[in-house]
């Protein structure tokens, strides 16, 4: 700093308008604490979201890698199983068409699983303290900001995968189906982002968080219907895959690819304990996300730090 | 009028370590209050409890009469907190950081724009506002952090070791700015392990050691309590120990000399504590002249805050500092501080 920070008489430190606003705040603040979805909550959430998008804009490598990676999955993994006889993968006409739904969900899931990392680094660098000493309406704004950001990323990735799948011969679902696919991706992303942020608040440091991400990521992929149908798996794995929330996002999307005339009562897959309809699968996804939010609530809503 | 900050019987333990044993202090509106103590004394933990970052085990904490524990949100709106390590997002520009800061304090748009411009002008950051903070120098970062902490016009500004790691010029500039804030009526709580910093800035000071307040008052009061004046003298530029010792014995005999020691760390200089007396220097010089001893240098001073600390703890702040550094892994602790909640 230069030593020329001399007081300039013209510049007062006080700001009369701000003073006035503060005074009006004092009266109302104790009587009406702002909650989730108050104007204050929306203001802080938008500002936190904006920060994430500014970071993305100035460091676009995450976005580029986030699009290139699933497309490589689609091409390389698709090629591995290209010559599998038709019919092995249920109704899908080719493996590429089968795989598309799995890659969409897995990509969104992996992005959401990593959502806690930037928050963990903010914590370690002390930036999070800047937020924690501020009168946030609710710390859920940190969660919502991350979820909005990851959701936007996931939708861009999903669009890229849908586009490439179409080129590879998987066909293009109609607009209604595409919208429902978007909603499915967003619901899953919200739940997984919440869990990841909960971990970012609960675990001691980024090493531990990365370890958790590492042991969660691929096992959840292999224990889902992303790469092969349930009928391919041994009984115990069918059981595990039918408990995996990823399957409840993958199977509806896969069904949407094949059935433009879907209904909520349409059976999207056969779990070991019975058939799962479109409506039930969506209900389970929503329940998963709400459950995740409820689970992290005690961590996020602590009054003191 | 309620005190700006009231802390009573604060206690905080982290596992085995009793970080704060018993801290009580009261800060009047508009004053600069200094919390002085060596590293590890419990200053930062005290600050973290006050700023709602750490839940204390026991004690009463109030800001402008509002309980920190019961009304953390209202207290946050009234406090501005400047952490020891400046945490900026290096990808954001200074202005973008301030915009984020304005939003998390819920300033309305028009007021926020006005206030951001005002703070950028006040801290002379206008030329840097639209550059990423990643390229800022240490002094610039601190200035931006000050702008951010003051953006919502807090009633009380809390600064944890504000000038650690800054060059002398930047430090002087921060001091000057804090004086300016003080003149405008802002209440300021500052922690420091630099004696000069607290001496130069604080209206009142609490000296904290091993989690307890051991002395508090205005710097002048504290020095008066310790009493006496200091005379430091050198017989030669480098005096040998025997000669210094005989001079010491000689001066010890003077009735006005309360204490005399040979300081081997400072080239065997002789440190005297004397009764406040206009002729003290003359008397000392005469005594040595009568014994045919030369004088290389002689100076008189009032007791420093270090003497206050020495009188209360039996060790100098510097010794405490060195002992603390020897025992502790400061880097690890800084990280843990951020993680503790």
XYZ file of C-alpha atoms in Angstrom:
646
model
C 0.000 0.000 0.000
C 1.296 3.449 -0.708
C 1.644 5.713 2.274
C -0.443 8.314 0.505
C -3.755 7.128 1.920
C -4.204 10.569 3.351
C -7.602 11.602 4.587
C -9.354 13.579 1.904
C -11.707 15.903 3.646
C -14.280 15.606 0.900
C -14.592 11.856 1.398
C -16.564 11.022 4.454
C -16.461 7.468 5.726
C -20.133 7.654 6.536
C -22.791 7.242 3.929
C -26.074 8.947 4.876
C -28.301 6.755 2.675
C -26.678 3.607 3.998
C -27.085 4.909 7.536
C -30.770 5.454 6.908
C -31.206 2.017 5.399
C -29.416 0.455 8.363
C -31.697 2.237 10.794
C -34.793 0.947 8.989
C -33.287 -2.522 9.029
C -32.668 -2.519 12.770
C -36.369 -2.058 13.460
C -37.616 -4.810 11.197
C -34.814 -7.355 11.456
C -35.498 -8.698 14.921
C -39.251 -8.855 14.415
C -39.101 -10.524 10.979
C -36.077 -12.695 10.450
C -35.749 -13.354 6.709
C -36.045 -17.007 5.800
C -35.539 -19.131 2.733
C -37.059 -17.470 -0.381
C -37.154 -14.016 1.212
C -35.827 -11.157 -0.969
C -32.637 -11.213 1.120
C -32.206 -14.933 0.418
C -32.701 -14.411 -3.302
C -30.239 -11.507 -3.337
C -27.467 -13.470 -1.649
C -28.161 -16.618 -3.697
C -27.924 -14.719 -6.984
C -24.686 -13.043 -5.907
C -23.134 -16.379 -4.911
C -24.302 -17.972 -8.166
C -22.868 -15.061 -10.131
C -19.492 -15.664 -8.533
C -19.518 -19.279 -9.756
C -20.402 -18.227 -13.297
C -17.710 -15.528 -13.325
C -15.212 -18.200 -12.274
C -16.438 -20.461 -15.069
C -16.242 -17.682 -17.635
C -12.637 -16.859 -16.697
C -11.609 -20.495 -16.295
C -13.640 -22.274 -18.974
C -11.504 -25.431 -18.882
C -13.958 -27.152 -16.491
C -16.781 -26.622 -18.952
C -14.738 -27.793 -21.938
C -13.550 -30.911 -20.104
C -17.065 -31.455 -18.768
C -18.404 -31.652 -22.319
C -15.525 -33.495 -23.965
C -15.370 -36.223 -21.323
C -18.927 -37.608 -21.656
C -18.673 -37.438 -25.439
C -15.517 -39.525 -25.302
C -17.323 -41.969 -23.000
C -20.118 -42.167 -25.483
C -17.852 -42.786 -28.456
C -15.258 -45.075 -26.843
C -17.502 -47.054 -24.535
C -20.118 -47.272 -27.251
C -17.509 -48.679 -29.643
C -16.418 -51.319 -27.100
C -19.845 -52.956 -27.152
C -20.801 -52.003 -30.689
C -20.904 -55.620 -31.907
C -23.052 -57.008 -29.117
C -25.996 -58.813 -30.733
C -29.161 -56.730 -30.902
C -31.727 -57.684 -28.281
C -29.238 -58.199 -25.458
C -29.876 -54.650 -24.338
C -33.610 -54.877 -24.012
C -35.580 -52.839 -26.433
C -32.716 -50.560 -27.458
C -31.820 -50.896 -31.116
C -28.111 -50.512 -30.517
C -25.730 -50.086 -27.599
C -25.210 -46.419 -28.421
C -28.874 -45.762 -27.860
C -28.795 -47.777 -24.633
C -25.683 -46.025 -23.352
C -26.880 -42.428 -23.946
C -29.207 -42.379 -20.926
C -26.476 -43.845 -18.697
C -23.912 -41.251 -19.753
C -26.357 -38.359 -19.294
C -27.114 -39.372 -15.723
C -23.594 -40.374 -14.805
C -22.182 -37.073 -16.101
C -24.703 -35.011 -14.142
C -24.087 -37.156 -11.067
C -20.297 -36.776 -11.234
C -20.604 -32.993 -11.647
C -22.916 -32.725 -8.651
C -20.718 -35.012 -6.560
C -17.828 -32.572 -7.059
C -19.926 -29.537 -6.077
C -18.578 -29.605 -2.531
C -14.957 -29.175 -3.603
C -15.035 -25.420 -4.315
C -16.829 -24.889 -0.997
C -14.188 -26.979 0.769
C -11.442 -24.887 -0.802
C -13.287 -21.722 0.238
C -13.315 -23.136 3.728
C -9.619 -23.944 3.692
C -8.605 -20.573 2.252
C -10.817 -18.706 4.723
C -13.129 -17.311 2.050
C -16.067 -19.171 3.569
C -15.566 -17.176 6.785
C -16.396 -14.085 4.752
C -19.817 -15.640 4.111
C -20.256 -17.039 7.610
C -19.685 -13.692 9.357
C -22.229 -12.062 7.035
C -25.913 -11.930 8.012
C -27.022 -14.489 5.414
C -30.770 -15.068 5.407
C -29.952 -18.770 5.358
C -26.825 -20.731 4.593
C -28.951 -22.744 2.208
C -28.154 -19.931 -0.226
C -24.680 -21.483 -0.508
C -26.302 -24.838 -1.378
C -28.825 -23.341 -3.784
C -26.138 -21.284 -5.552
C -24.013 -24.398 -6.074
C -27.043 -26.400 -7.211
C -28.061 -23.706 -9.734
C -24.557 -23.636 -11.124
C -24.205 -27.422 -11.353
C -27.710 -27.670 -12.816
C -26.827 -25.248 -15.611
C -23.605 -27.155 -16.295
C -25.499 -30.464 -16.343
C -28.114 -29.176 -18.774
C -25.395 -28.035 -21.182
C -23.673 -31.416 -20.856
C -26.975 -33.241 -21.314
C -27.689 -31.254 -24.471
C -24.263 -32.141 -25.854
C -24.741 -35.845 -25.107
C -28.261 -35.897 -26.569
C -26.908 -34.168 -29.665
C -24.022 -36.566 -30.190
C -26.239 -39.585 -29.445
C -28.599 -38.395 -32.161
C -25.699 -38.180 -34.595
C -24.617 -41.689 -33.553
C -28.065 -43.012 -34.396
C -29.885 -43.015 -31.054
C -32.662 -40.790 -32.351
C -33.983 -37.581 -30.757
C -36.798 -37.632 -28.172
C -39.651 -35.158 -28.664
C -39.824 -31.838 -26.816
C -42.020 -33.134 -24.002
C -39.673 -36.041 -23.368
C -36.656 -33.739 -23.472
C -38.237 -31.465 -20.862
C -38.936 -34.416 -18.585
C -35.363 -35.629 -19.069
C -34.176 -32.169 -17.989
C -36.374 -32.320 -14.896
C -35.020 -35.776 -13.996
C -31.418 -34.578 -14.326
C -32.127 -31.477 -12.205
C -33.799 -33.463 -9.434
C -30.861 -35.852 -9.171
C -28.377 -32.970 -9.301
C -30.120 -31.132 -6.462
C -29.939 -34.145 -4.152
C -26.351 -35.071 -4.938
C -25.176 -31.444 -4.724
C -26.772 -31.169 -1.296
C -24.981 -34.310 -0.087
C -21.655 -33.124 -1.483
C -22.008 -29.731 0.202
C -22.979 -31.417 3.433
C -19.717 -33.360 3.218
C -17.823 -30.139 2.493
C -19.117 -28.749 5.795
C -18.663 -31.967 7.769
C -15.354 -33.470 6.643
C -12.009 -32.206 7.967
C -10.474 -31.193 4.629
C -10.297 -31.550 0.882
C -8.202 -34.747 1.053
C -11.034 -36.521 2.846
C -13.643 -35.081 0.509
C -11.719 -36.221 -2.552
C -11.373 -39.678 -0.974
C -15.140 -39.889 -0.490
C -15.776 -38.719 -4.054
C -13.266 -41.268 -5.300
C -14.844 -44.261 -3.579
C -18.391 -43.163 -4.443
C -18.116 -42.181 -8.058
C -17.263 -45.290 -10.092
C -18.836 -47.904 -7.777
C -22.169 -46.097 -8.046
C -21.760 -46.102 -11.827
C -21.035 -49.843 -12.022
C -23.780 -50.668 -9.527
C -26.357 -48.919 -11.677
C -28.053 -49.669 -14.978
C -25.916 -47.052 -16.767
C -23.734 -49.505 -18.733
C -25.713 -52.763 -18.793
C -29.345 -53.680 -18.102
C -30.418 -55.313 -14.831
C -30.906 -58.618 -16.636
C -27.147 -58.762 -17.289
C -26.283 -58.661 -13.604
C -26.008 -61.421 -10.996
C -28.880 -61.411 -8.510
C -27.100 -59.555 -5.709
C -25.979 -56.772 -8.049
C -29.515 -56.462 -9.429
C -30.599 -55.884 -5.866
C -27.930 -53.214 -5.284
C -28.587 -51.521 -8.624
C -32.289 -51.354 -7.797
C -31.459 -49.418 -4.612
C -29.155 -47.021 -6.465
C -30.793 -43.625 -7.060
C -28.895 -43.372 -10.353
C -30.964 -46.249 -11.771
C -34.154 -44.305 -11.000
C -32.873 -41.484 -13.205
C -31.344 -43.675 -15.933
C -34.251 -45.999 -16.600
C -36.917 -43.288 -17.050
C -34.626 -41.412 -19.476
C -33.918 -44.630 -21.375
C -37.643 -45.289 -21.551
C -38.263 -41.759 -22.874
C -35.806 -42.450 -25.700
C -37.824 -45.469 -26.832
C -41.389 -44.425 -26.052
C -42.504 -40.976 -27.203
C -45.977 -41.924 -25.924
C -44.925 -42.521 -22.292
C -47.335 -42.335 -19.355
C -46.681 -41.973 -15.630
C -48.035 -45.500 -15.252
C -45.630 -46.935 -17.849
C -43.347 -49.584 -16.349
C -39.763 -48.372 -16.841
C -37.928 -51.299 -15.266
C -38.327 -54.512 -13.288
C -36.673 -54.401 -9.873
C -36.205 -57.735 -8.061
C -39.152 -56.818 -5.832
C -41.524 -55.646 -8.535
C -42.042 -53.319 -11.424
C -41.219 -49.626 -11.221
C -43.447 -47.182 -13.079
C -42.377 -43.810 -14.483
C -44.349 -42.082 -11.726
C -42.788 -44.178 -8.966
C -39.263 -43.640 -10.294
C -39.789 -39.868 -10.392
C -41.314 -39.965 -6.913
C -38.305 -41.849 -5.567
C -35.937 -39.298 -7.153
C -37.808 -36.384 -5.607
C -37.849 -38.160 -2.243
C -34.096 -38.757 -2.558
C -33.415 -35.061 -3.151
C -35.687 -33.855 -0.372
C -34.153 -36.456 1.935
C -30.662 -35.210 1.073
C -31.664 -31.611 1.834
C -33.213 -32.677 5.145
C -30.100 -34.676 5.987
C -27.725 -31.731 5.611
C -30.048 -29.255 7.291
C -28.490 -29.567 10.777
C -25.049 -28.888 9.288
C -26.150 -25.895 7.253
C -28.531 -24.217 9.657
C -26.291 -24.050 12.719
C -26.760 -20.563 14.089
C -23.185 -20.012 15.177
C -20.702 -20.973 12.471
C -25.447 3.696 26.608
C -24.646 0.040 26.108
C -20.980 -0.749 25.541
C -20.103 -1.349 21.886
C -18.681 -4.716 22.847
C -19.088 -6.565 26.103
C -17.280 -9.823 26.818
C -17.680 -11.429 30.217
C -16.084 -14.622 31.470
C -15.450 -16.020 27.997
C -14.178 -19.607 27.875
C -13.342 -21.838 24.956
C -11.594 -25.178 24.856
C -10.460 -27.094 21.785
C -9.946 -30.678 22.903
C -6.970 -30.619 25.251
C -6.200 -26.960 24.714
C -7.919 -24.317 26.810
C -7.625 -21.570 24.198
C -9.517 -18.988 26.250
C -9.597 -19.407 30.019
C -11.207 -16.208 31.238
C -11.533 -13.126 29.090
C -13.642 -10.129 30.071
C -13.543 -6.744 28.455
C -15.737 -3.791 27.673
C -15.320 -1.538 24.671
C -16.874 1.914 24.665
C -18.511 3.275 21.528
C -16.018 5.149 19.391
C -12.804 3.909 20.941
C -9.966 1.868 19.502
C -9.463 -1.098 21.772
C -6.304 -3.159 21.493
C -6.031 -6.807 22.445
C -2.332 -7.395 22.955
C -0.622 -10.698 23.554
C 1.818 -13.194 22.131
C 0.763 -15.715 19.493
C -1.357 -18.424 21.065
C -2.613 -16.195 23.880
C -6.252 -16.630 22.793
C -6.752 -13.411 20.843
C -8.024 -14.992 17.655
C -10.335 -17.393 19.505
C -11.822 -14.455 21.397
C -12.389 -12.628 18.116
C -13.902 -15.724 16.492
C -16.378 -16.098 19.354
C -17.334 -12.434 19.053
C -17.802 -12.667 15.279
C -20.127 -15.713 15.502
C -17.573 -18.082 13.973
C -17.064 -20.154 17.115
C -19.515 -21.137 19.816
C -17.990 -20.372 23.232
C -18.157 -22.898 26.080
C -19.163 -20.223 28.564
C -19.428 -16.467 28.868
C -21.501 -13.518 27.847
C -20.889 -11.739 24.534
C -22.766 -8.625 23.460
C -22.490 -6.127 20.641
C -24.360 -2.874 21.267
C -26.340 -4.665 23.960
C -27.375 -7.534 21.646
C -26.407 -11.060 22.626
C -24.083 -12.659 20.079
C -25.393 -16.120 20.900
C -29.102 -15.249 20.754
C -29.072 -12.784 17.844
C -26.154 -13.816 15.645
C -27.701 -12.403 12.463
C -28.288 -8.958 13.908
C -24.801 -8.959 15.402
C -23.305 -9.921 12.028
C -24.982 -6.930 10.410
C -23.318 -4.658 13.005
C -19.847 -6.148 12.875
C -17.178 -5.822 10.240
C -14.563 -8.564 10.452
C -11.125 -8.368 8.887
C -9.400 -11.730 9.260
C -5.670 -12.080 9.704
C -5.206 -13.804 6.354
C -6.859 -11.945 3.536
C -9.098 -14.417 1.722
C -9.984 -13.078 -1.699
C -11.181 -14.949 -4.749
C -8.276 -14.371 -7.116
C -10.494 -14.812 -10.183
C -12.822 -11.954 -9.189
C -11.984 -8.296 -9.634
C -11.948 -6.023 -6.626
C -15.256 -4.497 -7.666
C -16.875 -7.917 -8.114
C -15.766 -8.936 -4.644
C -17.305 -5.774 -3.197
C -20.520 -6.437 -5.136
C -20.670 -9.911 -3.615
C -19.954 -8.439 -0.197
C -22.757 -5.882 -0.645
C -25.205 -8.634 -1.592
C -24.444 -10.882 1.370
C -25.090 -7.866 3.626
C -28.270 -7.217 1.593
C -27.498 -3.617 0.658
C -30.106 -2.336 -1.821
C -28.720 -1.940 -5.370
C -28.464 1.849 -5.595
C -26.954 2.219 -2.125
C -24.528 -0.626 -2.853
C -23.250 1.032 -6.060
C -22.837 4.336 -4.281
C -21.122 2.776 -1.296
C -18.755 0.657 -3.417
C -17.670 3.763 -5.324
C -17.199 5.572 -2.025
C -15.051 2.816 -0.504
C -12.957 2.431 -3.672
C -12.293 6.176 -3.587
C -11.579 6.225 0.129
C -9.049 3.392 -0.049
C -7.635 4.669 -3.332
C -8.440 1.468 -5.156
C -10.110 3.010 -8.191
C -7.281 2.124 -10.562
C -7.322 -1.477 -9.395
C -11.069 -2.027 -9.036
C -11.519 -3.782 -12.355
C -8.399 -5.930 -12.189
C -8.432 -9.451 -10.798
C -7.361 -9.614 -7.167
C -4.921 -12.396 -8.066
C -2.450 -9.754 -9.259
C -2.795 -7.488 -6.203
C 0.165 -6.866 -3.871
C -0.172 -7.676 -0.162
C -0.932 -4.060 0.680
C -3.570 -3.782 -2.032
C -5.245 -6.968 -0.833
C -5.415 -5.598 2.702
C -6.906 -2.354 1.405
C -9.569 -4.268 -0.530
C -10.271 -6.372 2.544
C -10.727 -3.170 4.567
C -13.096 -1.817 1.925
C -15.078 -5.078 2.081
C -15.215 -5.115 5.883
C -16.407 -1.509 6.019
C -18.802 -1.697 3.089
C -21.933 -2.164 5.191
C -20.811 0.556 7.597
C -20.469 -1.663 10.657
C -20.853 -0.251 14.163
C -17.791 -2.157 15.265
C -14.829 -3.034 13.067
C -12.875 -6.073 14.249
C -9.365 -6.552 12.897
C -7.285 -9.617 13.665
C -3.580 -8.772 13.378
C -4.199 -6.233 10.610
C -0.592 -5.554 9.678
C 1.073 -8.968 9.975
C 3.113 -9.614 6.863
C 2.774 -6.086 5.489
C 5.735 -3.921 4.562
C 6.388 -0.872 6.698
C 4.842 1.552 4.247
C 1.630 -0.449 4.039
C 1.535 -0.781 7.789
C 1.811 2.968 8.246
C -0.955 3.463 5.703
C -3.252 0.998 7.517
C -2.573 2.771 10.813
C -3.354 6.104 9.245
C -6.583 4.785 7.801
C -7.653 3.323 11.140
C -7.001 6.676 12.820
C -9.165 8.284 10.168
C -11.947 5.788 10.895
C -11.523 6.449 14.587
C -11.887 10.171 14.003
C -15.139 9.456 12.153
C -16.444 7.654 15.235
C -16.124 3.966 14.311
C -15.520 1.593 17.194
C -12.489 -0.554 16.470
C -11.252 -3.747 18.105
C -7.779 -4.705 17.014
C -5.646 -7.654 18.049
C -1.924 -7.497 17.731
C 1.265 -8.961 19.012
C 3.076 -5.797 17.980
C 3.552 -3.487 20.954
C 4.086 -0.438 18.780
C 0.856 -1.060 16.936
C -1.276 -1.129 20.050
C 0.688 1.716 21.609
C 0.279 3.861 18.518
C -3.430 3.211 17.941
C -5.317 2.053 20.996
C -7.217 4.264 23.417
C -7.396 1.314 25.750
C -5.739 -2.049 25.783
C -6.178 -5.444 27.384
C -3.079 -7.591 27.682
C -3.948 -11.234 27.264
C -1.724 -14.160 28.124
C -2.490 -17.893 28.086
C -6.200 -17.274 27.669
C -6.574 -14.698 30.418
C -6.677 -10.919 30.591
C -3.802 -10.003 32.869
C -4.035 -6.238 32.697
C -6.197 -3.588 31.079
C -6.493 0.184 30.840
C -5.178 2.979 28.677
C -1.562 2.501 27.580
C -0.568 5.461 29.759
C -2.365 4.040 32.811
C -0.744 0.666 32.376
C 2.679 2.224 32.091
C 2.045 4.391 35.156
C 1.045 1.296 37.108
C 4.372 -0.283 36.301
C 5.924 3.005 37.313
C 9.427 4.349 37.090
C 11.362 5.492 34.069
C 13.912 3.599 32.065
C 17.483 4.631 31.451
C 19.571 2.635 29.029
C 23.267 3.356 28.871
C 26.392 2.004 27.297
C 29.852 2.522 28.734
C 31.456 1.704 25.401
C 30.049 0.558 22.075
C 30.928 -2.991 23.152
C 31.508 -3.121 26.865
C 33.122 -6.146 28.452
C 31.084 -7.893 31.100
C 33.298 -7.032 34.092
C 33.341 -3.350 33.335
C 29.572 -3.306 32.800
C 29.058 -5.117 36.083
C 31.150 -2.653 38.075
C 29.279 0.265 36.508
C 26.004 -1.441 37.361
C 27.059 -1.886 40.996
C 28.067 1.736 41.122
C 24.717 2.957 39.793
C 22.721 0.564 41.951
C 24.001 2.533 44.932
C 22.198 5.687 43.829
C 19.081 6.175 45.956
C 16.817 6.952 42.974
C 17.744 3.705 41.151
C 15.149 1.015 41.826
C 16.643 -1.701 39.691
C 19.720 -2.155 37.529
C 20.645 -5.013 35.245
C 23.304 -5.742 32.646
C 21.690 -6.744 29.376
C 24.076 -9.129 27.670
C 21.846 -9.339 24.581
C 22.485 -5.674 23.873
C 26.262 -5.539 24.085
C 26.287 -5.441 27.906
C 24.277 -2.259 28.078
C 22.966 -1.298 31.492
C 19.215 -0.974 32.002
C 18.038 1.083 34.962
C 14.602 1.597 36.433
C 14.603 4.963 38.180
C 12.148 7.110 40.094
C 10.655 9.741 37.834
C 13.077 12.606 38.428
C 14.087 15.526 36.261
C 17.759 15.137 37.148
C 17.968 11.396 36.650
C 20.175 11.511 33.569
C 22.483 14.123 35.074
C 22.844 12.156 38.284
C 23.734 8.971 36.440
C 26.259 10.779 34.274
C 27.827 12.465 37.298
C 28.101 9.168 39.170
C 29.985 7.575 36.268
C 32.155 10.634 35.710
C 33.174 10.609 39.388
C 34.331 7.011 38.905
C 36.188 7.955 35.709
C 34.002 5.819 33.491
C 33.235 6.842 29.915
C 29.725 6.973 28.449
C 29.145 5.858 24.864
C 25.391 6.418 24.832
C 22.599 7.142 27.250
C 18.859 7.492 26.814
C 15.820 7.863 28.988
C 12.325 6.536 28.270
C 8.952 5.909 29.846
C 8.072 2.272 30.483
C 6.774 0.514 27.387
C 3.880 -1.902 27.100
C 6.524 -4.612 27.020
C 7.525 -3.554 30.550
C 3.851 -3.870 31.496
C 3.764 -7.351 30.033
C 7.048 -8.220 31.753
C 5.769 -6.988 35.104
C 2.597 -9.076 34.786
C 4.038 -12.312 33.410
C 7.717 -12.275 34.320
C 8.754 -12.600 30.691
C 9.027 -10.224 27.796
C 6.625 -10.373 24.905
C 9.530 -11.270 22.631
C 10.465 -14.262 24.823
C 6.851 -15.422 24.913
C 6.717 -15.062 21.174
C 9.875 -17.096 20.630
C 8.713 -19.787 23.052
C 5.364 -19.974 21.302
C 6.917 -20.218 17.854
C 9.200 -23.005 19.081
C 6.265 -25.068 20.325
C 3.716 -24.495 17.656
C 3.171 -25.184 14.018
C 1.734 -21.840 13.018
C 0.866 -22.849 9.490
C -1.100 -25.847 10.639
C -2.908 -23.751 13.217
C -3.830 -21.096 10.718
C -5.456 -23.800 8.645
C -7.214 -25.292 11.656
C -8.518 -21.856 12.597
C -10.275 -21.657 9.266
C -11.681 -25.139 9.670
C -12.855 -24.853 13.263
C -16.492 -24.237 13.651
